[in-house]
Amino acid sequence: MNFRVRRLTALILVLCLAIGISACKKTSESKDNQSLKSQNEQTTQSDEITEITIELNDNEVLGESFEVSEDELVEEYYQDKVVSYLSPYVPVYPDMNEDNTDANKVGLMLPKSIATIVEVYDEYTKIQSGNVEGYIKNESVLFGKEAEVMAKKYGSKELTPKAQELQVRKVAYEGSSILTTVTASSTLKYISEYKEWTLVQTDAGYGYVLTEEVDIKYVLKSAMTADEYQAYLDAEAVRIAAELERQRKVMRETAVKAAIAKYGQGNTLSNYSYDEIWLLACIIKYESGWEPYEGKLAVANVVLNRVKHAQFPSSIKTVVYQRNQFSGVSDGYGGPSWYFSSNFYNVPMSAGAYNYASLVHPEECMRAAIEALLGINNIGNRLYFMSSSAAAKHNLTSYGKDIHVIGNHWFYNR
């Protein structure tokens, strides 16, 4: 069997003990670029240990150091198995033609996938896994003991009862009450171990079984067809997006809770959601992050005055994302623009991606949002504001507007 690993370093330590002789002899050898087959053929003693280090570069993803006892037999299950370790995947070809390309693959093995060996050739192995059958290059996968070690390290543990029935206990001792009884055909999810007990998840909840009473199976992914891979990518995209949004939500809520505790004067502002408070702080930062605190408070009150006014939408969100109001904030359909979402709403308040970032005081933006919601108002019922340069361009004073100037903004009513 000719299969290779990119870099394979073997360190052999031989420990010899003789009865009545107090001596120890150590020998070490180091070899590079040796095939796994040649290592397995070395003559070794029963206590000899080979440490195999697999260093993966370029598109390879798993860098691990395994200690493998050369006299230790490969478990029967893994004797006809291979495990993949290359990223993004190992292509499975329809034949052993050297002209095969990624375009004509019949399937693929993602990293930490397992397949059954059908037949082994010099450079290829025919495998079957899931709905895929075809040929993979031997250099792209692990065989024998290495495959077993990899599977046990990265596979998810599933437990099955050795007996026809197994009692799952509520607490880790034999006198504990029974949570449930499962049959030999049941599969239990491994959680953790405690002494001679294993914590498992069952349909009835979490409980304990004696470790010696269950068989352990290490589950890896199967190979995928092209369609299955696309479905996998789509599902991963959804999962990653959901996880990213969860993290962002935690970030927003944590910041708002801290601001309420600091500036809320004992009021929890329970009439407003964390997202609403965060959005108000974000529009303050967007429109007046570099302005003095009074200017930030004024912008917050423009938003809240509009929420109360019949001429405008009735929530912070709909006011902020109203079309043609806060320039560059709305996508025109009631949601945030890409720029506002990426640089304000979905990043920490301390982040900045515009020319005035160094002048922004993010803490003041949060404070202004909280205090405005508490009813602190420094612009009365004014509904609009404009930069001083824009006000001069539009000759705002000639219209006799009720103008209040704070920093570089003019606040007014039409």
XYZ file of C-alpha atoms in Angstrom:
414
model
C 0.000 0.000 0.000
C 1.629 3.280 -1.111
C 0.210 6.277 0.726
C 2.149 9.315 1.835
C 1.884 12.196 4.264
C 3.334 15.631 3.431
C 5.756 15.507 6.256
C 6.178 12.497 8.479
C 8.662 12.574 11.328
C 9.224 9.412 13.309
C 10.914 9.317 16.679
C 11.548 5.789 17.960
C 12.328 5.264 21.597
C 13.316 1.753 22.593
C 13.186 0.879 26.250
C 14.670 -2.484 27.178
C 14.313 -4.015 30.575
C 16.019 -7.271 31.624
C 15.322 -9.156 34.868
C 18.081 -8.481 37.418
C 19.789 -5.840 35.205
C 19.292 -2.172 35.987
C 19.939 -0.648 32.630
C 18.096 1.357 30.042
C 19.082 1.865 26.506
C 17.565 4.580 24.320
C 17.796 4.844 20.605
C 16.250 7.495 18.431
C 15.829 7.828 14.759
C 14.454 10.677 12.659
C 13.278 10.259 9.085
C 11.540 12.655 6.672
C 9.171 11.922 3.817
C 8.851 8.183 4.668
C 5.683 6.396 3.661
C 3.421 5.075 6.386
C 3.903 1.592 4.940
C 7.668 1.650 5.405
C 7.232 2.674 9.036
C 4.812 -0.132 9.739
C 7.313 -2.635 8.324
C 10.077 -1.691 10.772
C 10.959 -4.441 13.246
C 10.021 -3.152 16.672
C 9.749 -4.471 20.182
C 6.469 -4.654 22.058
C 7.132 -1.499 24.101
C 8.423 0.578 21.176
C 6.615 3.869 20.520
C 6.489 5.843 17.296
C 5.491 9.505 17.499
C 4.027 10.626 14.204
C 3.776 14.351 13.557
C 1.667 15.443 10.623
C 2.375 19.032 9.615
C 0.010 20.324 6.979
C 0.675 23.433 4.924
C -0.930 25.351 2.061
C -4.524 24.114 1.847
C -4.161 21.544 4.602
C -5.985 22.070 7.864
C -5.070 19.554 10.524
C -1.719 19.751 12.276
C -1.553 17.089 14.941
C 1.003 15.057 16.876
C 0.003 11.457 17.500
C 1.685 8.805 19.595
C 1.130 5.445 17.967
C 2.322 2.173 19.443
C 3.557 0.189 16.474
C 2.712 -3.167 18.034
C -0.821 -1.962 18.734
C -3.194 -3.437 16.223
C -5.593 -1.277 14.285
C -9.119 -1.815 15.545
C -11.044 -4.025 13.162
C -13.472 -1.264 12.226
C -10.659 0.984 10.950
C -8.728 -1.675 9.037
C -10.695 -0.906 5.880
C -11.245 2.817 6.482
C -9.612 6.058 5.310
C -10.003 9.506 6.891
C -9.551 12.758 4.955
C -7.694 15.742 6.318
C -7.217 18.193 3.417
C -9.142 21.448 3.041
C -11.377 22.446 1.419
C -11.952 18.824 0.369
C -10.522 15.689 -1.214
C -12.056 15.127 -4.669
C -13.439 11.692 -5.498
C -12.913 10.805 -9.152
C -14.814 8.388 -11.397
C -11.604 6.510 -12.309
C -7.825 6.582 -11.893
C -7.159 8.705 -14.972
C -4.323 11.174 -14.333
C -6.183 13.753 -16.438
C -9.009 13.973 -13.894
C -9.772 17.482 -12.695
C -11.979 18.945 -10.017
C -14.614 19.564 -12.663
C -15.314 15.876 -13.283
C -15.270 14.662 -9.681
C -18.166 12.421 -8.652
C -18.048 13.589 -5.048
C -15.787 14.887 -2.329
C -14.610 14.252 1.203
C -14.531 17.225 3.554
C -11.829 17.296 6.261
C -12.545 14.714 8.979
C -14.671 12.555 6.684
C -14.477 8.752 6.627
C -14.842 6.227 3.832
C -14.703 2.447 3.409
C -11.916 0.995 1.297
C -13.112 -1.047 -1.666
C -9.716 -1.680 -3.246
C -6.217 -0.201 -2.921
C -3.901 0.578 -5.841
C -0.440 2.131 -6.048
C -1.563 5.772 -6.179
C -5.329 5.552 -5.781
C -7.847 3.853 -3.551
C -11.401 3.044 -4.516
C -13.722 4.083 -1.696
C -17.396 4.085 -0.806
C -18.918 6.621 1.563
C -22.466 7.876 1.815
C -23.842 8.158 -1.723
C -20.377 8.389 -3.259
C -18.223 5.671 -4.806
C -15.041 6.469 -6.684
C -11.287 6.931 -6.472
C -9.194 9.165 -4.214
C -5.460 9.748 -4.247
C -3.691 7.878 -1.465
C -1.620 10.913 -0.510
C -4.804 12.802 0.352
C -6.063 10.555 3.156
C -4.946 8.686 6.252
C -4.970 4.905 6.567
C -4.696 2.369 9.361
C -3.708 3.538 12.818
C -3.509 7.168 11.760
C -7.071 7.025 10.487
C -8.160 5.446 13.764
C -6.403 8.071 15.879
C -7.838 10.905 13.781
C -11.351 9.453 13.999
C -11.176 9.118 17.778
C -9.843 12.640 18.153
C -12.362 14.419 15.940
C -15.346 12.095 15.713
C -18.445 12.785 17.757
C -19.030 10.010 20.279
C -22.148 7.878 20.082
C -22.846 5.162 22.638
C -24.862 1.978 22.248
C -25.783 -0.451 25.054
C -23.909 -3.757 25.137
C -26.900 -5.543 26.700
C -30.442 -5.770 25.405
C -31.510 -3.183 27.963
C -29.600 -0.467 29.806
C -30.717 1.602 32.761
C -29.884 5.311 32.601
C -29.653 6.790 36.090
C -30.378 10.315 37.225
C -27.226 10.538 39.358
C -23.821 8.886 38.985
C -24.158 6.063 41.503
C -25.823 2.666 41.283
C -28.388 3.402 43.976
C -29.740 6.368 42.038
C -33.273 6.389 40.705
C -33.757 5.387 37.060
C -34.212 8.157 34.488
C -35.111 5.778 31.664
C -34.335 2.366 30.246
C -32.981 2.094 26.702
C -32.631 -0.893 24.380
C -29.619 -2.223 22.466
C -30.821 -0.466 19.304
C -30.721 2.939 21.022
C -28.073 5.563 20.363
C -26.991 7.788 23.232
C -25.206 11.097 22.789
C -21.961 11.337 24.744
C -21.608 14.411 26.970
C -18.760 13.788 29.408
C -17.229 11.252 31.787
C -17.146 11.108 35.579
C -15.055 8.338 37.105
C -16.601 5.048 35.937
C -19.724 6.823 34.682
C -20.589 8.549 31.418
C -23.072 11.396 31.171
C -25.345 10.895 28.162
C -28.268 12.614 26.516
C -31.423 10.591 25.950
C -34.941 11.395 24.777
C -35.858 11.579 28.471
C -33.078 14.044 29.294
C -29.565 13.779 30.702
C -28.473 10.812 32.777
C -25.583 8.502 33.658
C -24.594 5.044 32.474
C -21.693 2.844 33.516
C -18.971 3.310 30.913
C -18.222 -0.415 30.823
C -21.815 -1.150 29.800
C -21.727 0.749 26.500
C -19.833 0.569 23.212
C -18.359 3.788 21.843
C -18.574 4.732 18.184
C -16.772 7.736 16.725
C -18.887 9.345 14.024
C -17.298 11.320 11.184
C -18.845 12.906 8.114
C -19.511 10.870 4.987
C -18.443 11.850 1.487
C -20.825 14.104 -0.437
C -22.102 14.329 -3.964
C -21.935 17.717 -5.693
C -25.594 18.411 -4.872
C -25.109 17.377 -1.249
C -22.076 19.645 -1.002
C -24.017 22.627 -2.344
C -26.791 21.953 0.154
C -24.136 21.739 2.868
C -22.644 25.100 1.824
C -26.099 26.701 1.807
C -26.850 25.353 5.270
C -23.449 26.495 6.538
C -24.076 29.991 5.199
C -27.376 30.140 7.081
C -25.780 28.771 10.234
C -22.844 31.185 10.106
C -25.141 34.149 9.459
C -27.335 33.150 12.397
C -24.329 32.750 14.687
C -22.917 36.109 13.589
C -26.233 37.795 14.288
C -26.402 36.087 17.687
C -22.976 37.474 18.549
C -23.950 40.931 17.330
C -27.138 40.828 19.378
C -25.137 39.935 22.481
C -22.780 42.821 21.716
C -25.668 45.286 21.354
C -27.532 44.106 24.438
C -24.410 44.116 26.599
C -23.598 47.703 25.605
C -27.160 48.915 26.164
C -27.483 47.212 29.559
C -24.248 48.833 30.705
C -25.423 52.262 29.506
C -28.805 51.912 31.236
C -27.076 50.923 34.462
C -24.787 53.945 34.202
C -27.120 56.656 32.891
C -30.631 55.310 33.469
C -31.049 56.909 36.926
C -32.660 53.716 38.157
C -35.062 53.498 35.209
C -34.835 50.300 33.155
C -36.462 51.887 30.068
C -38.569 48.746 29.765
C -40.843 50.425 27.210
C -38.034 50.202 24.678
C -36.210 47.168 23.336
C -32.431 46.905 23.490
C -32.373 47.064 19.690
C -34.330 50.332 19.664
C -32.013 51.943 22.201
C -28.956 50.725 20.293
C -30.347 52.034 16.998
C -30.986 55.435 18.553
C -27.392 55.552 19.785
C -26.178 54.532 16.321
C -28.062 57.300 14.501
C -26.696 59.763 17.054
C -23.188 58.554 16.273
C -23.865 58.634 12.524
C -25.236 62.165 12.467
C -23.385 63.857 15.320
C -20.729 61.559 16.771
C -18.140 64.341 16.532
C -20.464 67.064 17.909
C -20.504 68.210 21.566
C -22.699 66.224 23.926
C -25.554 68.751 23.680
C -25.532 68.243 19.903
C -25.825 64.483 20.325
C -28.724 64.874 22.741
C -30.425 67.206 20.270
C -30.218 64.666 17.425
C -31.686 61.988 19.721
C -34.621 64.278 20.459
C -35.244 64.983 16.780
C -35.802 61.243 16.343
C -38.059 60.980 19.408
C -40.030 64.119 18.410
C -40.733 62.509 15.061
C -41.915 59.286 16.723
C -44.522 61.366 18.593
C -45.548 63.441 15.554
C -48.410 62.362 13.297
C -46.456 63.364 10.194
C -43.830 60.671 10.812
C -43.756 56.924 11.515
C -44.458 55.859 15.097
C -41.336 53.936 16.129
C -37.620 54.623 16.420
C -36.847 52.024 13.767
C -39.325 53.285 11.194
C -38.282 56.906 11.777
C -34.583 56.156 11.383
C -35.074 54.001 8.269
C -37.664 56.247 6.616
C -36.779 56.889 2.998
C -35.100 60.207 2.140
C -34.723 61.356 5.735
C -31.325 60.538 7.241
C -29.111 60.534 4.174
C -27.316 57.240 3.600
C -28.998 55.404 6.482
C -31.979 53.720 4.791
C -31.905 51.148 2.010
C -35.132 52.736 0.724
C -37.247 49.768 1.814
C -37.505 50.244 5.551
C -34.153 48.681 6.428
C -30.580 49.837 6.943
C -28.248 50.632 4.072
C -25.199 48.407 3.704
C -22.956 51.258 4.863
C -24.961 52.056 7.985
C -25.364 48.393 8.887
C -21.694 47.512 8.365
C -20.141 50.576 9.967
C -22.566 51.507 12.719
C -25.387 49.140 13.667
C -23.440 45.869 13.514
C -20.164 46.998 15.055
C -19.226 48.103 18.583
C -20.000 51.703 19.394
C -16.273 52.370 19.703
C -15.637 51.351 16.072
C -15.397 54.019 13.393
C -15.151 53.864 9.622
C -15.397 57.454 8.482
C -13.374 60.669 8.400
C -14.343 61.879 11.871
C -13.755 58.587 13.668
C -11.000 59.997 15.873
C -13.324 62.784 17.064
C -16.249 60.557 17.991
C -17.104 60.006 21.669
C -19.052 56.707 21.639
C -19.850 56.831 25.342
C -21.636 60.150 24.820
C -23.743 58.605 22.029
C -25.019 55.935 24.409
C -25.571 58.471 27.163
C -27.506 60.818 24.833
C -29.775 57.970 23.742
C -30.543 56.967 27.338
C -31.117 60.505 28.611
C -33.311 61.467 25.655
C -35.475 58.406 26.334
C -35.677 59.518 29.954
C -37.226 62.775 28.723
C -34.253 65.138 28.817
C -34.887 67.467 25.867
C -32.802 70.461 24.798
C -34.541 71.380 21.493
C -38.243 71.427 22.353
C -40.461 70.036 19.596
C -38.114 70.670 16.669
C -38.284 67.962 13.983
C -35.382 68.795 11.676
C -31.713 69.633 11.715
C -29.156 70.628 9.130
C -25.412 71.200 9.130
C -24.341 74.825 9.349
C -22.768 74.680 5.882
C -25.963 73.270 4.370
C -28.037 75.832 6.269
C -25.983 78.661 4.771
C -26.324 77.151 1.301
C -30.100 76.926 1.651
C -30.290 80.387 3.300
C -32.242 78.838 6.165
C -32.438 82.117 8.145
C -34.305 83.876 5.356
C -37.277 81.587 5.864
C -37.861 82.850 9.378
C -37.475 79.411 10.836
C -37.482 78.727 14.568
C -33.763 77.929 14.634
C -31.669 76.640 17.518
C -27.945 76.221 16.851
C -25.850 73.643 18.726
C -22.307 73.039 17.529
C -22.348 72.589 13.755
C -26.051 71.745 13.498
C -29.075 73.992 13.117
C -32.301 72.556 14.611
C -35.633 73.898 13.344
C -39.257 73.333 12.368
C -40.726 74.012 8.943
